[in-house]
Coordinates of C-alpha atoms in Angstrom, one line a residue:
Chain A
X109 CA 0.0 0.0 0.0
X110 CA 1.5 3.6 -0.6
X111 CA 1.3 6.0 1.7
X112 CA -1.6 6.6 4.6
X113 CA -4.5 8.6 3.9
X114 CA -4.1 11.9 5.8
X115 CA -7.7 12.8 7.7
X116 CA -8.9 15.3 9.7
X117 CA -11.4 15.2 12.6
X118 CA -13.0 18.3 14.1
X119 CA -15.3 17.5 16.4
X120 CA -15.2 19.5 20.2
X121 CA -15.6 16.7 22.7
X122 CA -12.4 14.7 22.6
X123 CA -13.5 12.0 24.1
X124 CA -15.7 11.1 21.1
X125 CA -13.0 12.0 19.1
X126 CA -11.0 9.4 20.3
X127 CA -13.4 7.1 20.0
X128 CA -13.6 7.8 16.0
X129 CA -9.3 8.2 15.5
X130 CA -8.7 4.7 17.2
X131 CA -11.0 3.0 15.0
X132 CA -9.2 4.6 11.6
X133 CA -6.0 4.1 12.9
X134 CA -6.1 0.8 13.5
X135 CA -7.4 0.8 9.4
X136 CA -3.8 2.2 8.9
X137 CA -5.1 6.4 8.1
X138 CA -3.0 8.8 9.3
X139 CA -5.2 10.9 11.8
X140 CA -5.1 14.4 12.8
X141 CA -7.1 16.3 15.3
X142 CA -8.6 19.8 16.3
X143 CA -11.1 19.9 18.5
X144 CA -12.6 24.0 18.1
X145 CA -13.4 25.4 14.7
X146 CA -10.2 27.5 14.5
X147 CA -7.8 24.9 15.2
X148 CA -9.4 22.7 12.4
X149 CA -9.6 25.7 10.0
X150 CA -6.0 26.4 10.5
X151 CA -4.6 22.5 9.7
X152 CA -6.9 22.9 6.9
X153 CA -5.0 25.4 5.5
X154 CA -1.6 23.7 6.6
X155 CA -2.0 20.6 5.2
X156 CA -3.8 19.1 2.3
X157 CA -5.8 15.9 3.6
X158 CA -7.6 13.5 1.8
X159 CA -10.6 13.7 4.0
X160 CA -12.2 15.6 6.8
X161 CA -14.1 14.4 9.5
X162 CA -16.5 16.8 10.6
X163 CA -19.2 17.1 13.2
X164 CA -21.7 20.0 12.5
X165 CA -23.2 20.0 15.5
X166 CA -20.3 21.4 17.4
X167 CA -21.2 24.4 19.7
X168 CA -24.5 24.1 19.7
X169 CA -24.6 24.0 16.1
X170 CA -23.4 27.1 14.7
X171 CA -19.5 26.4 14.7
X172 CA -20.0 23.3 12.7
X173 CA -22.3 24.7 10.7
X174 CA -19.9 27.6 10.0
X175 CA -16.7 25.3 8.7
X176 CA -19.3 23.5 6.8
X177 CA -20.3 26.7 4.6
X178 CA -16.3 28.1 5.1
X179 CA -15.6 25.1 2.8
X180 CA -18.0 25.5 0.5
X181 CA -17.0 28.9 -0.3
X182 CA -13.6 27.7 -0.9
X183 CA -12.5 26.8 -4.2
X184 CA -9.9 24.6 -2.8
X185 CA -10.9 23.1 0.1
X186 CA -14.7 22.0 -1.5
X187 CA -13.0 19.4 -3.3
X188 CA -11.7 18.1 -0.4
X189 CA -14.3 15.3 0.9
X190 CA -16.1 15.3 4.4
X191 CA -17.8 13.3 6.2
X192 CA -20.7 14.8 8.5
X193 CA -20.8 13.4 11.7
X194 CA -24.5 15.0 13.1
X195 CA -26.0 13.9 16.6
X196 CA -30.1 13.5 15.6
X197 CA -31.1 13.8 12.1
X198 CA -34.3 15.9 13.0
X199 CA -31.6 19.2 14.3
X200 CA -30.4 18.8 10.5
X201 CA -33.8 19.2 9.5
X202 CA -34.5 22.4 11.4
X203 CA -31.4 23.5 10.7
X204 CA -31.5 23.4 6.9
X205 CA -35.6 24.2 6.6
X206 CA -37.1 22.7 3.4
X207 CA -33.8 21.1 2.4
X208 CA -32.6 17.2 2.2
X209 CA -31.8 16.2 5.5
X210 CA -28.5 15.7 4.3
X211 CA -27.6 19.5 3.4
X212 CA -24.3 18.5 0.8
X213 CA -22.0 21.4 1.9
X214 CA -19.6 20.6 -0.8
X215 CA -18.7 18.5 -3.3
X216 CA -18.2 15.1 -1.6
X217 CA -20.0 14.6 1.3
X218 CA -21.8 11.9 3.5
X219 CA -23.3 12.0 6.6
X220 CA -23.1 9.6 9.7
X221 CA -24.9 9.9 13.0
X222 CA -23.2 9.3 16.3
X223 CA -22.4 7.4 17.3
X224 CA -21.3 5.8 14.5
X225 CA -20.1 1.4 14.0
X226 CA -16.7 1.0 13.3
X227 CA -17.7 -0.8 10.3
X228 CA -20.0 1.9 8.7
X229 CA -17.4 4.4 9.3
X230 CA -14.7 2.5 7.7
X231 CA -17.3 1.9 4.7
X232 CA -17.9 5.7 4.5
X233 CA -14.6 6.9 4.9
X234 CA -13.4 4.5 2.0
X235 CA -16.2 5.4 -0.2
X236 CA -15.7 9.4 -0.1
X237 CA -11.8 8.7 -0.6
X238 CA -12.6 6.7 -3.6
X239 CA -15.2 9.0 -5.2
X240 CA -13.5 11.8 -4.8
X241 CA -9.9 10.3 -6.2
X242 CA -12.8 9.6 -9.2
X243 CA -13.2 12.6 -9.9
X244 CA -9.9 14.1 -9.4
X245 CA -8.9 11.3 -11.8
X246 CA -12.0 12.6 -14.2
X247 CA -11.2 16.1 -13.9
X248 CA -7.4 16.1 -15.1
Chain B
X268 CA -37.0 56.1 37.4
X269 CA -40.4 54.7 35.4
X270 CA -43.1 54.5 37.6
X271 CA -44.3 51.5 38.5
X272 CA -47.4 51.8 37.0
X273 CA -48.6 53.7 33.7
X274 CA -52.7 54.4 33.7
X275 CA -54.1 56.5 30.5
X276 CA -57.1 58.0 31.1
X277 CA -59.0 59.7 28.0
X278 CA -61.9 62.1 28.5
X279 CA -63.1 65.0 27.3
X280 CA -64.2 66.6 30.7
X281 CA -61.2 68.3 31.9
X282 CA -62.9 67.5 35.7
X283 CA -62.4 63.7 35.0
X284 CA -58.9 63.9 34.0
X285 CA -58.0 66.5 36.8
X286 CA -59.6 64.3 39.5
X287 CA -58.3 60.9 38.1
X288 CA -54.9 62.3 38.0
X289 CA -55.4 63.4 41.4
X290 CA -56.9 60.3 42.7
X291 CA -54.7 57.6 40.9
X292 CA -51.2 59.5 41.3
X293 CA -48.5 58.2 43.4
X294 CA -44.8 57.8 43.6
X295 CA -46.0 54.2 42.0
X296 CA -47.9 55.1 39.8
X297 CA -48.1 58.0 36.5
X298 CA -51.1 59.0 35.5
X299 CA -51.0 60.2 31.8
X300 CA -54.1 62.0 30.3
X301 CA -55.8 62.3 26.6
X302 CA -59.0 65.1 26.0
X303 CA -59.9 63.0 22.8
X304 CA -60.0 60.0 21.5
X305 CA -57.6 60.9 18.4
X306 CA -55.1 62.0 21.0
X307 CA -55.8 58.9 23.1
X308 CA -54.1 56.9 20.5
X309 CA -51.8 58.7 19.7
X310 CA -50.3 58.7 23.5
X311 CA -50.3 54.9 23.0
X312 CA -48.0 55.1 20.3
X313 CA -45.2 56.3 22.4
X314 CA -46.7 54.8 25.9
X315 CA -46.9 50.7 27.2
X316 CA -49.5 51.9 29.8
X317 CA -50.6 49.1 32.3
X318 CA -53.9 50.3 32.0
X319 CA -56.6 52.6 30.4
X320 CA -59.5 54.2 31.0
X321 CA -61.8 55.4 28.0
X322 CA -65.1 57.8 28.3
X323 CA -67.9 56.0 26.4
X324 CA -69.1 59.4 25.3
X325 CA -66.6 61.8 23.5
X326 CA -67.1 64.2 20.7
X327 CA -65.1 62.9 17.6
X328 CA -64.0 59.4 17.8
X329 CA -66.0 57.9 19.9
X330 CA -65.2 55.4 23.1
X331 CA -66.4 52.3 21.8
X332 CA -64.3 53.3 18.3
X333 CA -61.5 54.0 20.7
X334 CA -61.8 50.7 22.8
X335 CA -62.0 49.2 19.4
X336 CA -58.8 50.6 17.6
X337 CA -56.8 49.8 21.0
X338 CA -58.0 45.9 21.2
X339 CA -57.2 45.7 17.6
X340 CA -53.2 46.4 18.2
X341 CA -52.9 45.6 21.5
X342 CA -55.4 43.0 22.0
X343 CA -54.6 42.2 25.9
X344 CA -54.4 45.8 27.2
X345 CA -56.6 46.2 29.6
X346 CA -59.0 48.6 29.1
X347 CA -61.4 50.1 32.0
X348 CA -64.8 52.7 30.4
X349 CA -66.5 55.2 31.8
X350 CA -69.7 55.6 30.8
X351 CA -71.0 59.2 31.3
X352 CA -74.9 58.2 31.5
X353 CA -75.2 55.1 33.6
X354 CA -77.0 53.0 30.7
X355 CA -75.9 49.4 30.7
X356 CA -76.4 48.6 27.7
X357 CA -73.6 50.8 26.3
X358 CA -71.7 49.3 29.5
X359 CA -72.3 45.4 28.2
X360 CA -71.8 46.9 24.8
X361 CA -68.4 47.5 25.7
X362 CA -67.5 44.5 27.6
X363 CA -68.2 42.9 24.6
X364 CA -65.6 44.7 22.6
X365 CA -63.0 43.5 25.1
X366 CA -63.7 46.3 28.1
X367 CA -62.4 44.9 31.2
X368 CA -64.8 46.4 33.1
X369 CA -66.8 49.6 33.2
X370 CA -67.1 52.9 35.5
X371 CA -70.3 54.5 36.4
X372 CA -70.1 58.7 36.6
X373 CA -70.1 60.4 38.5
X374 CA -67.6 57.8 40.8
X375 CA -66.5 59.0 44.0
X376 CA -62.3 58.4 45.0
X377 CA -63.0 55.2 46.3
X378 CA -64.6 53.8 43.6
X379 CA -62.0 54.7 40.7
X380 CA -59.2 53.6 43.3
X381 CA -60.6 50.5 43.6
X382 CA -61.1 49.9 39.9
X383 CA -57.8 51.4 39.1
X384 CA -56.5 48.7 41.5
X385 CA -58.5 45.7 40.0
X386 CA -57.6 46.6 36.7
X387 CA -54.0 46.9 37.0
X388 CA -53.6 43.5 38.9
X389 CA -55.1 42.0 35.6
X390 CA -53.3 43.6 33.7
X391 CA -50.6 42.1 36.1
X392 CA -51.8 38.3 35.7
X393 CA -52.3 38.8 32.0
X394 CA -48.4 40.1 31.5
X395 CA -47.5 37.2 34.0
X396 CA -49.5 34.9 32.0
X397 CA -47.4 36.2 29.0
X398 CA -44.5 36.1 30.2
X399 CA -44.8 31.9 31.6
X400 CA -46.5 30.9 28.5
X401 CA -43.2 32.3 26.2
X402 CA -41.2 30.8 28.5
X403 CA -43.0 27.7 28.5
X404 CA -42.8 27.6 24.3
X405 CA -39.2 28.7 24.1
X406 CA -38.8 26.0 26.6
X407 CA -40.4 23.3 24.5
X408 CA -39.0 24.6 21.5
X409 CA -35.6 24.3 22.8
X410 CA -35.8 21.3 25.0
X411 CA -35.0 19.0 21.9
X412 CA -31.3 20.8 21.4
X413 CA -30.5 21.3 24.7
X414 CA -31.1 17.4 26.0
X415 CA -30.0 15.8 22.7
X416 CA -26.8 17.7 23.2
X417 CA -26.5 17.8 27.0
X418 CA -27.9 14.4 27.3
X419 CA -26.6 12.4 24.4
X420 CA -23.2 13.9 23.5
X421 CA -21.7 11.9 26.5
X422 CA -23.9 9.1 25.6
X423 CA -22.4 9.1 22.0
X424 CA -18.8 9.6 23.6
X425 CA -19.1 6.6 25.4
X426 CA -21.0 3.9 23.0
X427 CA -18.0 5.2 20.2
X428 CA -15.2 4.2 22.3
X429 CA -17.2 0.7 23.2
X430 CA -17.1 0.5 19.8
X431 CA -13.7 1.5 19.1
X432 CA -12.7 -0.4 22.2
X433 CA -14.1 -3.6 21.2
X434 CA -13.0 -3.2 17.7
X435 CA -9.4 -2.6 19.3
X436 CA -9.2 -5.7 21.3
X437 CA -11.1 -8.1 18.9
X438 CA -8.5 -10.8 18.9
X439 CA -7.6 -10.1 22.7
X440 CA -11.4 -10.9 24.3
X441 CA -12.7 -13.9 25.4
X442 CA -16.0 -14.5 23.7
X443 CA -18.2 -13.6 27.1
X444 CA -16.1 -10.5 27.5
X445 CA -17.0 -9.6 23.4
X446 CA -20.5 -10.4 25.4
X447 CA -20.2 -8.2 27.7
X448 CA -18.8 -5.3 25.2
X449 CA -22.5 -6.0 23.2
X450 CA -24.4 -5.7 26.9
X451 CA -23.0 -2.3 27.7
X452 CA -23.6 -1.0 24.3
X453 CA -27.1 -2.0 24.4
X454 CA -28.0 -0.7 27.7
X455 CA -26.3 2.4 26.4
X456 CA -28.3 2.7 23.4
X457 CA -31.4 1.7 25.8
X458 CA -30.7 4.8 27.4
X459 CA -30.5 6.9 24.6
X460 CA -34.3 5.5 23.2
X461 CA -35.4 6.5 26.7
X462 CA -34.3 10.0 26.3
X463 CA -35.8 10.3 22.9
X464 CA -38.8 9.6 24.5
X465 CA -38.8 11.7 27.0
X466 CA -38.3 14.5 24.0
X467 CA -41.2 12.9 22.2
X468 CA -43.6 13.3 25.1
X469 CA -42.0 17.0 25.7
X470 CA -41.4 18.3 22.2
X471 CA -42.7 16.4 19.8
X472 CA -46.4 16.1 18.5
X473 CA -47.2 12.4 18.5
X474 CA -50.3 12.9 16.6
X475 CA -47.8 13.8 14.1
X476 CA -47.3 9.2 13.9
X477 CA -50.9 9.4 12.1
X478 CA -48.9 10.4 9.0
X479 CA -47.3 7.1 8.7
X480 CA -49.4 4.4 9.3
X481 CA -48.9 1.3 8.1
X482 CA -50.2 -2.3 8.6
X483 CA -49.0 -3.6 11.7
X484 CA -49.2 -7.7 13.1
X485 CA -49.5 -7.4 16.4
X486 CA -47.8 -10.9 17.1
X487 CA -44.5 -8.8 16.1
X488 CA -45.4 -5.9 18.4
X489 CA -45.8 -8.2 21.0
X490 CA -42.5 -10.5 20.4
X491 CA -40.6 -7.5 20.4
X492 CA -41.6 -6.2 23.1
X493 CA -41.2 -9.4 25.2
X494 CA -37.7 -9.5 23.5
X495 CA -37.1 -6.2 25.0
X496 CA -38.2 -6.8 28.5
X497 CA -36.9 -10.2 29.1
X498 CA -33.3 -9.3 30.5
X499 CA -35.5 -7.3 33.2
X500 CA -37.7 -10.5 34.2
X501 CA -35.3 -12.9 33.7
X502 CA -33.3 -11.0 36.6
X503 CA -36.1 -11.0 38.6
X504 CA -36.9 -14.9 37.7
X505 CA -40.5 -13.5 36.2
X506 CA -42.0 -15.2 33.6
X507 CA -43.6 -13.7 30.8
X508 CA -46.6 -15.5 29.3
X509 CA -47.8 -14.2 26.0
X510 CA -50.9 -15.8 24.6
X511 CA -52.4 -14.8 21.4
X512 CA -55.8 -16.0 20.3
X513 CA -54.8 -16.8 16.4
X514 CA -56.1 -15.4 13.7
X515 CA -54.9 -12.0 15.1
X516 CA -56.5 -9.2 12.4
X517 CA -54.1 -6.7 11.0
X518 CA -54.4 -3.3 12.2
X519 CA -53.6 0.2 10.8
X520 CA -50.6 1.6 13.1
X521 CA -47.1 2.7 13.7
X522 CA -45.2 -0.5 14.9
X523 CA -42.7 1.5 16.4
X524 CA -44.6 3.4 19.1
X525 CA -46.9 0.5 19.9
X526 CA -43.9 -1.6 20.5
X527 CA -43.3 0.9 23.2
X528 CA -46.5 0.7 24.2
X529 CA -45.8 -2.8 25.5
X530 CA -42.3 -2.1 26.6
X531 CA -44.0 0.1 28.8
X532 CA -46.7 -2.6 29.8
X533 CA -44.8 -4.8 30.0
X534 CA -42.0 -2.9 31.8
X535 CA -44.2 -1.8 35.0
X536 CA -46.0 -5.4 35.0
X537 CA -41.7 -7.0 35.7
X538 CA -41.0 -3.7 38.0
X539 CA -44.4 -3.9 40.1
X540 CA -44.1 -7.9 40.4
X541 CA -43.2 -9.9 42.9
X542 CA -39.9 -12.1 42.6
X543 CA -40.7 -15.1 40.8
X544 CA -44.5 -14.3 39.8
X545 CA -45.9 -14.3 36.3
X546 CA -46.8 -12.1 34.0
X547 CA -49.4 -12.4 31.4
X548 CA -49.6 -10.8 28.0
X549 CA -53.1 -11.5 25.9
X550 CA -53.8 -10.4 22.7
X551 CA -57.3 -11.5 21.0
X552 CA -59.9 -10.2 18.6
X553 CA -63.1 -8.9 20.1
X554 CA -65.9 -7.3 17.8
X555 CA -64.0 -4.4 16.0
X556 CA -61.6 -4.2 18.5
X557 CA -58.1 -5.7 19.3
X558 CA -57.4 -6.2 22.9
X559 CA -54.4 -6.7 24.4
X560 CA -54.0 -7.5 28.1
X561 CA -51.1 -7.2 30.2
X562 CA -51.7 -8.8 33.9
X563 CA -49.4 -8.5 36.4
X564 CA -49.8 -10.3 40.1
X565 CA -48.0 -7.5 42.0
X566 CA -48.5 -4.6 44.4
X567 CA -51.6 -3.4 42.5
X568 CA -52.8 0.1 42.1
X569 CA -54.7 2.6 44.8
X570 CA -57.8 3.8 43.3
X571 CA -56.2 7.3 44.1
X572 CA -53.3 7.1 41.8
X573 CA -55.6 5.6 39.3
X574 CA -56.7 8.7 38.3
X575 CA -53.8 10.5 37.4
X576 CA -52.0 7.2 36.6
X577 CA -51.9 8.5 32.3
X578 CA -51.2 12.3 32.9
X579 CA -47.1 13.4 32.6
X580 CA -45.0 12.4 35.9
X581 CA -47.8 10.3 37.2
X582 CA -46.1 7.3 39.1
X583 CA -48.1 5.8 41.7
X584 CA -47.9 6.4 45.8
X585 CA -46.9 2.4 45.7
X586 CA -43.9 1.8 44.8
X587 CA -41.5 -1.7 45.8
X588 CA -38.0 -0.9 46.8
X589 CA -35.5 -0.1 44.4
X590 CA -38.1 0.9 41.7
X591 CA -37.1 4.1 39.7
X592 CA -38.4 6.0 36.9
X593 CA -39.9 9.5 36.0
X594 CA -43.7 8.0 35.4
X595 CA -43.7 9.2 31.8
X596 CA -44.3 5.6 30.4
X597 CA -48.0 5.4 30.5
X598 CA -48.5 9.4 29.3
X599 CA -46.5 8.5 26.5
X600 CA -48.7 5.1 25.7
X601 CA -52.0 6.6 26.8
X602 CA -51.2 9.2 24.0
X603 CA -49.5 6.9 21.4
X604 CA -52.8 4.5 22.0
X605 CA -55.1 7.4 21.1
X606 CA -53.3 8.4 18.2
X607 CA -54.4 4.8 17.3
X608 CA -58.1 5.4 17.9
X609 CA -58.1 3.3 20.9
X610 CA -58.2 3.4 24.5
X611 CA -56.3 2.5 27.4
X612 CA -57.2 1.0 30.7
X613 CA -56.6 -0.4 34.1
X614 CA -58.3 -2.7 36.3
X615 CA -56.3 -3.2 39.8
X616 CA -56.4 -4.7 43.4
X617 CA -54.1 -3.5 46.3
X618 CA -51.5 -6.3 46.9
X619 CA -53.5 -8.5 44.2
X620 CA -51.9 -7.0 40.5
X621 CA -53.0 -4.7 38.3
X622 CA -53.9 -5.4 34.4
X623 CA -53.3 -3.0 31.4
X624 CA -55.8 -3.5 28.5
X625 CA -55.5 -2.0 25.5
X626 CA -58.1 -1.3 22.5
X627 CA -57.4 -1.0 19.2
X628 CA -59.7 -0.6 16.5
X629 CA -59.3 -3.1 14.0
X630 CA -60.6 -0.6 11.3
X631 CA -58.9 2.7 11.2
X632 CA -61.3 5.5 12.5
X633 CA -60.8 7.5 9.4
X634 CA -61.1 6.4 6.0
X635 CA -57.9 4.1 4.8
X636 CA -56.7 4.9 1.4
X637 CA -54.9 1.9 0.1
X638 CA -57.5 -0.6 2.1
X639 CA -55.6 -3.5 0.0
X640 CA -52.3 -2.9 1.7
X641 CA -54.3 -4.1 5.3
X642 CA -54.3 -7.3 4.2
X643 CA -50.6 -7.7 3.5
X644 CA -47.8 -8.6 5.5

């Protein structure tokens, strides 16, 4: 295998975050962490990762929410895929009135809800890395 | 300093607004005064007064127009006439619009202060009634956020790193300590159902299930449930007897709740029962009806706390040792039943047992619109 896929979580309770990076790095990623909104914004613009790992419900909702439209606003980094870790589906829903429940903040995204089997995560994690190398692949 | 109180009192006698200011002001209380009724309203553009008094009888606009225009944008001011000749039809008249009350001239001191005074501790009650009942929906509207994320951010902590954790040491465990992994994640995720009904019954509209019915066997509601409530008897060596009078008709339903229904049943039956006692579970067809039956042989019910036994918090006076729980369980059925069209009951004997019986229509109350898809399943 070549080199580790880099990832990002940002997600502010560490604990829970712990409980997500020790199940991807025992699938061999390489795992970073930031556990407020600025921390994760500024490795996101250190460091290009393969995928990010983001809870939107952070701070009550609005922090989450706020990396999740940063992204989308950036040509750059809304190629980069995430995957939306959300508490209960229905605070999506009132969230994002009259949209899908899962909102699509950029290009490549899924959405989980915690907590989250180590086995779906794997499966989602792998699927957003291989669609987006898809279309990386498609677009050059 | 604002006064305490604000009372605007519009008249066109110069005499009434002279004495009322006289009468009614304090260092509480600020008297503010309008000669028409144009000029009335146009004080209340600028002023939040607590309370108003309105001649009946005014040249230009007159006091019923003015009681009117008032109600109309600020429909729980409370608003106190005079009315000039003491007819009482003009009186009722007003009531009607929304007066609060009315005031005979000519009125000596006494009287006005004592109206003044009744009015404004309406006026209190209504603000007070306001204020509880905004507090009461910003509470319900909220609730949802705050205990998902107070409540179940910890929750979710903790069942990812007993996943993680068991993922971790998959070679390492023994296959009853893998068992023991799968136990705490399930009373984990147990928890988290239970505080997802407690935000049902507190924020959520269950009428709201209607939307979704489908065909539902009750055999499945009823194996499920059992399913869910064994670990509890089995700990307290109850049995659980379920006996269902075969052919069972399908009825119209959301499995979901009505599987809580009889988690809840069945629930209370193991948690009010005796050690080693039995608890039975019947389920037969009966005219139009479904009934199921949950009978219990333990401490039984005071016809006191029958009464409020369905309402939110309700948990009986009689309660064994050791027994817990915030009595939402039968609110939360007795409501998800009548979203079903059907009732819920109790028959019970101090120190005898208690039994739960359940109706359910087997036809849906209102018209089905796919009546094919009832026979299915």
């Amino acid at each position: 295998m070549s080199e580790p896929k880099q990832l990002l979580i940002i997600d502010d309770d560490p604990d829970f975050v712990a409980g997500i990076k020790a199940i991807l790095v025992k699938a061999k990623y390489a795992v970073d962490t930031a556990y407020n909104p600025k921390d994760g914004l500024s490795a996101l613009k250190a460091k290009n990762y393969d995928l990010l790992l983001l809870d939107v419900m952070m701070g009550r909702g609005a922090e989450g929410i706020m990396i999740a439209r940063k992204l989308g606003k950036d040509p750059k980094l809304r190629e980069l895929p995430v995957l939306i870790i959300t508490g209960i589906r229905e605070q999506m829903a009132f969230l994002f009135p009259g949209q899908a429940v899962h909102p699509h903040f950029v290009d490549v995204d899924e959405l989980v809800e915690k907590p989250v089997a180590p086995k779906l995560l794997l499966e989602k994690v792998e699927a957003l890395l291989k669609t987006s190398e898809t279309r990386k692949a498609k677009s050059k | 300093m604002r006064p305490e109180h604000e009372i605007l009192v519009i008249d066109d006698e110069e005499v009434v607004l002279d004495s009322c200011t006289d009468v009614l002001s304090s260092s509480a209380c600020q008297v503010l005064t309008a000669g028409n009724g144009a000029e009335g309203l146009k004080r209340l553009e600028e002023a939040r007064p607590d309370l108003i008094f309105v001649d009946l009888k005014m040249p230009g606009l007159s006091g019923l127009e003015v009681l009117e225009r008032i109600r109309a944008k600020h429909p729980l001011m409370v608003v106190i006439v005079i009315t000039g000749y003491a007819t009482v039809s003009s009186a009722v008249e007003a009531m009607k619009k929304g007066a609060f009350d009315f005031l005979p001239k000519p009125f000596t001191p006494e009287e006005l202060r004592l109206i003044a005074k009744r009015g404004l501790e309406h006026n209190r009650l209504v603000q007070q009634t306001i204020a509880l009942r905004r507090e009461k929906e910003m509470l319900r509207e909220n609730f949802a956020a705050i205990v998902s994320h107070e409540l179940k951010s910890p929750l979710g902590a903790l069942q990812q790193n007993l996943f993680a954790l068991s993922a971790e040491l998959e070679d390492k465990l023994s296959e009853e300590q893998k068992q023991r992994f799968e136990r705490l994640s399930v009373r984990l995720e147990d928890l988290v159902k239970l505080i997802h009904s407690w935000l049902r019954i507190l924020s959520v509209d269950i009428s709201k299930l209607k939307e979704t019915f489908q065909p539902v066997a009750l055999p499945v509601v009823v194996s499920k449930a059992v399913e869910t409530v064994q670990p509890h008897a089995t700990r307290k060596a109850i049995e659980i007897q379920p006996t269902l009078a075969e052919p069972l008709p399908t009825i119209h339903g959301d499995e979901g709740s009505l599987v809580e229904v009889m988690v809840n049943l069945l629930g209370n039956a193991v948690k009010y029962s005796h050690p080693e006692s039995k608890v039975a579970v019947r389920v037969q067809a009966q005219g139009a009806e479904v009934l199921l039956a949950v009978s219990d042989t333990g401490v039984g019910i005071t016809t006191e706390d029958m009464t409020h036994l369905f309402q939110d918090f309700g948990r009986g006076q009689k309660q064994p040792e050791g027994v817990s729980g915030a009595g939402l369980g039968l609110a939360i059925s007795h409501r998800i039943i009548e979203v079903h069209g059907g009732s819920i009951g109790v028959e019970s004997e101090l120190g005898k047992g208690s039994t739960f019986t359940i109706r359910l229509p087997v036809k849906p109350a209102a018209a089905d619109s796919s009546p094919d898809s009832q026979r299915k399943v």
